[in-house]
Amino acid sequence: MKVLVCVKQTFDTEAKIELKDGKIAEAGINLIINPYDEVAVEGAIQLKEKNVVNEVVVISAGADKAMDAIRTALAMGADRGILIKQDTAADEYARAVALAAVIKEENPELVLAGHVAADDGSSQVPTRIAEILGYPHINVITSLEIADGKVTCSSEADGGTQVTEVSLPAVISSQVSWNEPRYPSMKGIMQAKKKPVSTVDAVAADNKIKIVEYALPAAKQAGIKIEEDPDVAAAKLADWIMNTAKAEIKK
Amino acid sequence: MYFGFTELQGGYDVPMRIVGANVPYEWLIYIIMFIPITIFLYGAWQRIKLWLLAKGEQHRNDNLGQRFLSWFTFTFAQARVIRKPFAGFMHFLLFWGFVVLAIAAGVDAAHFWLGWPHIEGASYIWFSWVVDWLGFLGLIGIIALAIVRYIQKPDRLNDTKVSDGWVILLVFTILLTGFVIEGLRISAQITMSSTMQQIAYERSASPFGWLFAYPFLNVSLDSVLIWHRILWWFHMAIAFLLIALVPFTKLWHIVTGMLNYFFRDLGPSAVPMVYNIEEAETFGVENIEDFGWKDLLDLDACIRCGRCQENCPAYNTGKALNPKITIIQNMKKHLEAKAPYLLEAKAAGEHEAAEVAMTSEAAEAVEEVNPMEQSLIYDIVTTEVIWDCTNCRACMEHCPMFIEHIPKIVEMRRNLVMWQGDMPSEAQMAFTNMERNYNPWGVGFANRADWLNERGIRELVNLVPEDGKEFEYLLYAGCAVSFDDRYKKVGEALVRLLDKAGVSFGYLGTEEYCCGDSARRLGNEYLYQTLVQSNLDSFNNYGVKKIIVVCPHGYNALKNEYPQMGGNFEVYHYTEILAKLVAEGKLKADKALGAKITYHDSCFLGRHNKIYDQPRQVLKAAGTNLVEIEKGKNFGFCCGAGGGRMWLEEHAVEGYKRINDTRTDQLLVPEPEMIVTNCPFCLTMISDGVKGAEAEEKTKVFDVAEVLWKSMSN
Ligand SMILES: Cc1cc2nc3c(=O)[nH]c(=O)nc-3n(C[C@H](O)[C@H](O)[C@H](O)COP(=O)(O)OP(=O)(O)OC[C@H]3O[C@@H](n4cnc5c(N)ncnc54)[C@H](O)[C@@H]3O)c2cc1C
Ligand code: SF4
Ligand code: SF4
């Protein structure tokens, strides 16, 4: 059985985002595998270790740099990679179309993905892929079991857990709490260098959305610190709230 | 001591050493002696063959002069051994007793084989007197050591074996029978002497042998002579037995000890480098034979004195790690069990190794477990033990044999991390953080210099990439100053002090990276080397020559380990600089604090780098009343955070406190107003400890720099 994992290369979650000419400045930003996708890769490798599947293929759509994300997944233990070369300005629709085309060709029994990308956070791509391929889809899963051509997953539902069963092939997207992704060993990294990665061009698809503007959140204002005994401090604070911050008190 | 039987020898007046008087065929021993010597050599070769199984590379043939000196001092002055006051001194006596007795015996053999002349007259009396005294002191030594092991029973000797007793008994019997033989001979001598002068000679030459003569004075001369003869042969037999037994018993430490004094690591405290890591085919040590020869020699050198165990913070808080037993001795047993297979495989040629292991005759001799199938890191040492170590260096500091525990542990961690990919998830988190944001906390690296603004000291600092001004010293602030809110205050105090003293210093901000110490000591050598390279590129880019480091871990790395990768800078810990500025009068405390304080010697400043005095000088200059605690300086007990353990959870073992709480209790004994540290990790661990002990009201935890800054009106 073959599993295909969609991995996206995203900004490091701690990266300092700055805008330059209305766009996100990429210089000095470290790129990582989307943390949710790392979980999906780990999940796939664990299935392989349990001999449930025999091949783990990672695919990523993006610029040449995305090769690093593929190599990291290979170092963790995936078997093979496919880089779909695509403009980084592609939207969720175009990405899903490109990915779905390759998935169709590869024809895996299971497609794993992260449920959301840490950068744009739109949570659409796996759902769209499932739609394009006409596969069943379970989102935000925290466990997965495969038996008799069926996948059973738990996923987070509002205030509880939902257990869902679908038949294969299917698209499943992961929540971070599914597992703890492994740290690639040097052995893994060395082996990854020898694992095959093919490169294909993305099938053409026009974006359906247009990003009009990026803006950074307003800088947090420095707080004030009143260092006095509690009675004096309380009076000063009340004064500050009323007269400096000019808070409106609603009754 | 060996004055003898003048009448029997035909009589002469000059005192001299006569061997074999009253012992027909005495000369036979000079022939027989080749039997024990042959057995000794055979046994020694069996041990050496084990060391030669090592596949790892280790070079210890540099600095021969210094090595010779090391061998000489640590063997003959027993400089490490006597650090343990009582047992060490008793060993010193036993050692010298045996050395001198061996010289005396050697003089006899040389007389027989090489025709050396007898020692005569006054020189003989002196010679005999010295031999007699040292033999006696040796006897005292062995008795005292037996008392320590069997009556005092310190915990460090918690693995006494039957063979320990036999060896003590053998040594004791050799020394005792020596004196009894002498006593018998002297008593015969007294009976036979023709002049009082001869008896007086005896007395001055053999002050202790003389005492042993008393019981025999009333025994008939014939019986004395017969007993003398019998005991003499018995004495020789057991002395030869001892020689033959050396390679097969703990006595082997006589040889391995000297080898270890010669081949010990002479360099500063540093983890061995992995060169050409990009091309490496395996990482760290997975099998016992992957170690280097010196590491395997170390296993043979361990005398099970337990000094490492006694000082190990992990052992003392009930962890699975015990440097003596669960590291060194378990590895030794494993090597011994595995060696027959490895030797057979080696003889048969490498490619057949596996098959040999299966069909080996040795396999039948071994019970159920085949040592070839046992894993060093999983079955023998175990991962729990490997991760328990804080790299505090107490074991290496106190080991009388200079055994190198930390490098072995780090090698096994390297295999776990870089080869097996098996590590605690907290370690994984720390690695990812260091990899992506160049600090173990994982805060965005772009914010590395933000602490300057947060602490309001931006204008006091030459942030070189922005300000571009010349500087004499680079202030390597490190990750803790950059990202740990508590430690930012220490960074601030230090900056203010340097500024006040007019020191010219620059700071690299976001072009400074994690020193890599935690990565390296947790076994991630690859990540460590990547970080070092980034720092070296930065340092070289800005023409750095002198560096002041805040964190002792960074200090140790930059000073002792970066040179392995070509780093060539003058590196100072900030306490060294402050002590110098205080001594030069550039920093003057004018508000003497007077507070009662205790000081915690961090492992990486203390044992790893022997900086004990400078921080104390600074604290004294600040007018504090420093009370030394029991476990200070090189006996300092770890805070629990070294060796990358800062990032791993410590689970208290039932019946024990955690390492940091144990250390805090020691520091709280004098009820100080402050506990002062010099390391961000220690500051965190001990602050937690003080909180845990609910002593926060009475005792505050500060860093040396903060204390000095507080003592100055600004
Ligand atoms: C974290 C997160 C981020 C997301 N970000 C984005 C984003 O950036 N852009 C984006 O486009 N989407 C976003 N989505 C939406 C995502 O694409 C949705 O999951 C998906 O589009 C809708 O499918 P659903 O199964 O979740 O909801 P559904 O259950 O299908 O319901 C969604 C809506 O469809 C309509 N609907 C459903 N059933 C009926 C019915 N029987 N009759 C009439 N109306 C009906 C209702 O209006 C309902 O509110 C995000 C979702 C998540 C969880
Ligand atoms: S370095 Fe410290 S913790 Fe590690 S074994 Fe030695 S004494 Fe124990
Ligand atoms: S390792 Fe050193 S200190 Fe520890 S028991 Fe052996 S000889 Fe003693």
XYZ file of N, CA and C in Angstrom, chain A residues 11-18 27-35 38 42 72 76 180-191 193 225, chain B residues 277-278 280-283 416-423 425-429 431-432 435-438 442-447 450 524 526-527:
210
model
N 7.206 29.450 6.634
C 8.130 30.242 7.459
C 8.253 29.595 8.815
N 9.403 29.739 9.438
C 9.561 29.307 10.816
C 8.516 30.032 11.648
N 7.924 29.322 12.567
C 6.831 29.900 13.354
C 7.297 31.071 14.226
N 8.618 31.131 14.491
C 9.129 32.234 15.313
C 9.683 33.371 14.458
N 9.566 33.234 13.136
C 10.204 34.226 12.266
C 9.579 35.608 12.464
N 10.439 36.608 12.329
C 9.970 37.985 12.463
C 9.526 38.431 11.067
N 8.219 38.678 10.904
C 7.685 39.021 9.584
C 7.780 40.534 9.374
N 8.364 40.890 8.246
C 8.436 42.313 7.919
C 7.934 42.517 6.500
N 13.840 37.723 3.037
C 15.246 37.647 3.441
C 15.343 37.410 4.942
N 16.261 36.555 5.336
C 16.510 36.326 6.759
C 15.450 35.499 7.445
N 14.550 34.886 6.653
C 13.537 34.054 7.284
C 13.891 32.593 7.056
N 13.898 31.824 8.127
C 14.197 30.401 7.985
C 12.943 29.658 7.567
N 13.127 28.699 6.655
C 11.987 27.940 6.159
C 11.982 26.559 6.806
N 10.819 26.095 7.121
C 10.699 24.787 7.779
C 9.579 23.998 7.101
N 9.433 22.735 7.472
C 8.255 21.973 7.035
C 7.100 22.459 7.892
N 5.965 22.705 7.277
C 4.779 23.054 8.042
C 4.609 22.046 9.191
N 4.535 22.528 10.449
C 4.507 21.606 11.594
C 3.395 20.545 11.505
N 4.603 17.822 9.230
C 5.599 16.989 9.902
C 4.879 15.849 10.623
N 5.241 11.878 9.943
C 5.484 10.934 11.037
C 4.426 9.834 11.042
N 13.963 16.864 4.259
C 13.734 16.656 5.691
C 12.779 15.489 5.898
N 13.495 11.892 7.689
C 12.684 11.310 8.759
C 12.354 9.852 8.437
N 4.137 12.658 17.773
C 5.287 13.526 17.975
C 6.306 13.241 16.887
N 6.473 14.144 15.943
C 7.382 13.849 14.829
C 8.806 13.627 15.319
N 9.509 12.712 14.668
C 10.879 12.387 15.071
C 11.851 13.443 14.570
N 13.018 13.480 15.250
C 14.100 14.367 14.824
C 14.964 13.558 13.874
N 15.186 14.036 12.666
C 15.942 13.215 11.719
C 17.361 12.961 12.215
N 17.776 11.712 12.223
C 19.147 11.384 12.639
C 20.079 11.638 11.462
N 21.389 11.655 11.766
C 22.359 11.820 10.675
C 22.278 10.641 9.718
N 21.967 9.479 10.275
C 21.816 8.304 9.418
C 20.699 8.578 8.418
N 19.591 9.110 8.947
C 18.461 9.448 8.093
C 18.846 10.478 7.043
N 19.608 11.485 7.478
C 19.991 12.550 6.547
C 20.894 11.994 5.443
N 21.805 11.112 5.848
C 22.702 10.527 4.846
C 21.935 9.656 3.865
N 21.014 8.871 4.413
C 20.225 8.015 3.525
C 19.337 8.854 2.609
N 19.974 11.530 1.224
C 20.710 12.051 0.068
C 20.635 11.090 -1.100
N 3.833 51.176 34.387
C 4.115 50.435 35.606
C 3.989 51.410 36.764
N 32.805 15.557 9.593
C 31.531 14.941 9.955
C 30.654 14.696 8.729
N 30.828 15.527 7.701
C 30.024 15.359 6.489
C 30.295 14.011 5.827
N 31.438 11.310 7.471
C 31.422 10.194 8.430
C 30.443 9.124 7.978
N 30.776 7.877 8.308
C 29.884 6.791 7.910
C 29.065 6.250 9.067
N 29.577 6.446 10.282
C 28.754 6.153 11.455
C 29.001 7.285 12.433
N 28.191 7.349 13.463
C 28.342 8.432 14.424
C 28.353 7.873 15.829
N 23.183 7.629 19.807
C 21.728 7.655 19.993
C 21.082 8.738 19.142
N 21.673 9.927 19.162
C 21.051 11.058 18.477
C 21.267 10.986 16.972
N 22.524 10.813 16.567
C 22.816 10.964 15.145
C 22.646 9.666 14.364
N 22.679 8.525 15.074
C 22.562 7.273 14.335
C 21.225 6.599 14.583
N 20.900 6.403 15.866
C 19.632 5.723 16.159
C 18.443 6.680 16.026
N 18.709 7.984 16.120
C 17.607 8.941 16.122
C 16.719 8.742 17.341
N 17.349 8.376 18.459
C 16.580 8.044 19.648
C 16.990 8.987 20.777
N 16.096 9.876 21.171
C 16.448 10.855 22.201
C 15.185 11.320 22.892
N 12.169 13.585 23.941
C 11.531 14.555 23.054
C 11.911 15.985 23.419
N 12.273 16.214 24.700
C 12.695 17.582 25.053
C 14.017 17.920 24.366
N 14.868 16.917 24.205
C 16.152 17.160 23.529
C 15.880 17.521 22.075
N 14.944 16.801 21.494
C 14.560 17.035 20.117
C 14.072 18.476 19.937
N 13.284 18.907 20.892
C 12.744 20.272 20.865
C 13.891 21.280 20.938
N 16.970 20.843 20.089
C 17.737 20.813 18.830
C 17.028 21.623 17.750
N 15.726 21.385 17.618
C 14.975 22.093 16.590
C 15.076 23.595 16.825
N 18.467 24.796 15.885
C 18.643 24.693 14.445
C 17.951 25.851 13.732
N 16.739 26.160 14.170
C 15.942 27.154 13.439
C 16.152 28.565 13.940
N 16.371 28.712 15.244
C 16.485 30.067 15.764
C 17.757 30.311 16.551
N 18.698 29.373 16.475
C 20.029 29.523 17.045
C 20.008 29.793 18.539
N 14.242 28.731 21.524
C 13.402 28.757 20.334
C 12.729 30.094 20.082
N 13.201 31.148 20.729
C 12.651 32.473 20.437
C 13.230 32.923 19.088
N 12.443 33.662 18.326
C 12.881 34.093 16.994
C 14.249 34.749 17.044
N 15.153 34.299 16.180
C 16.529 34.807 16.258
C 16.626 36.289 15.946
N 15.644 36.785 15.209
C 15.691 38.201 14.851
C 15.582 39.093 16.095
N 15.103 38.493 17.206
C 14.935 39.293 18.429
C 16.132 39.194 19.362
N 17.148 42.290 21.226
C 16.080 43.098 21.830
C 16.294 43.395 23.312
N 24.452 15.930 19.731
C 24.195 16.385 18.367
C 25.389 17.177 17.848
N 26.641 17.334 14.960
C 26.452 17.987 13.666
C 25.902 19.401 13.855
N 24.870 19.480 14.680
C 24.266 20.782 14.961
C 25.284 21.695 15.642
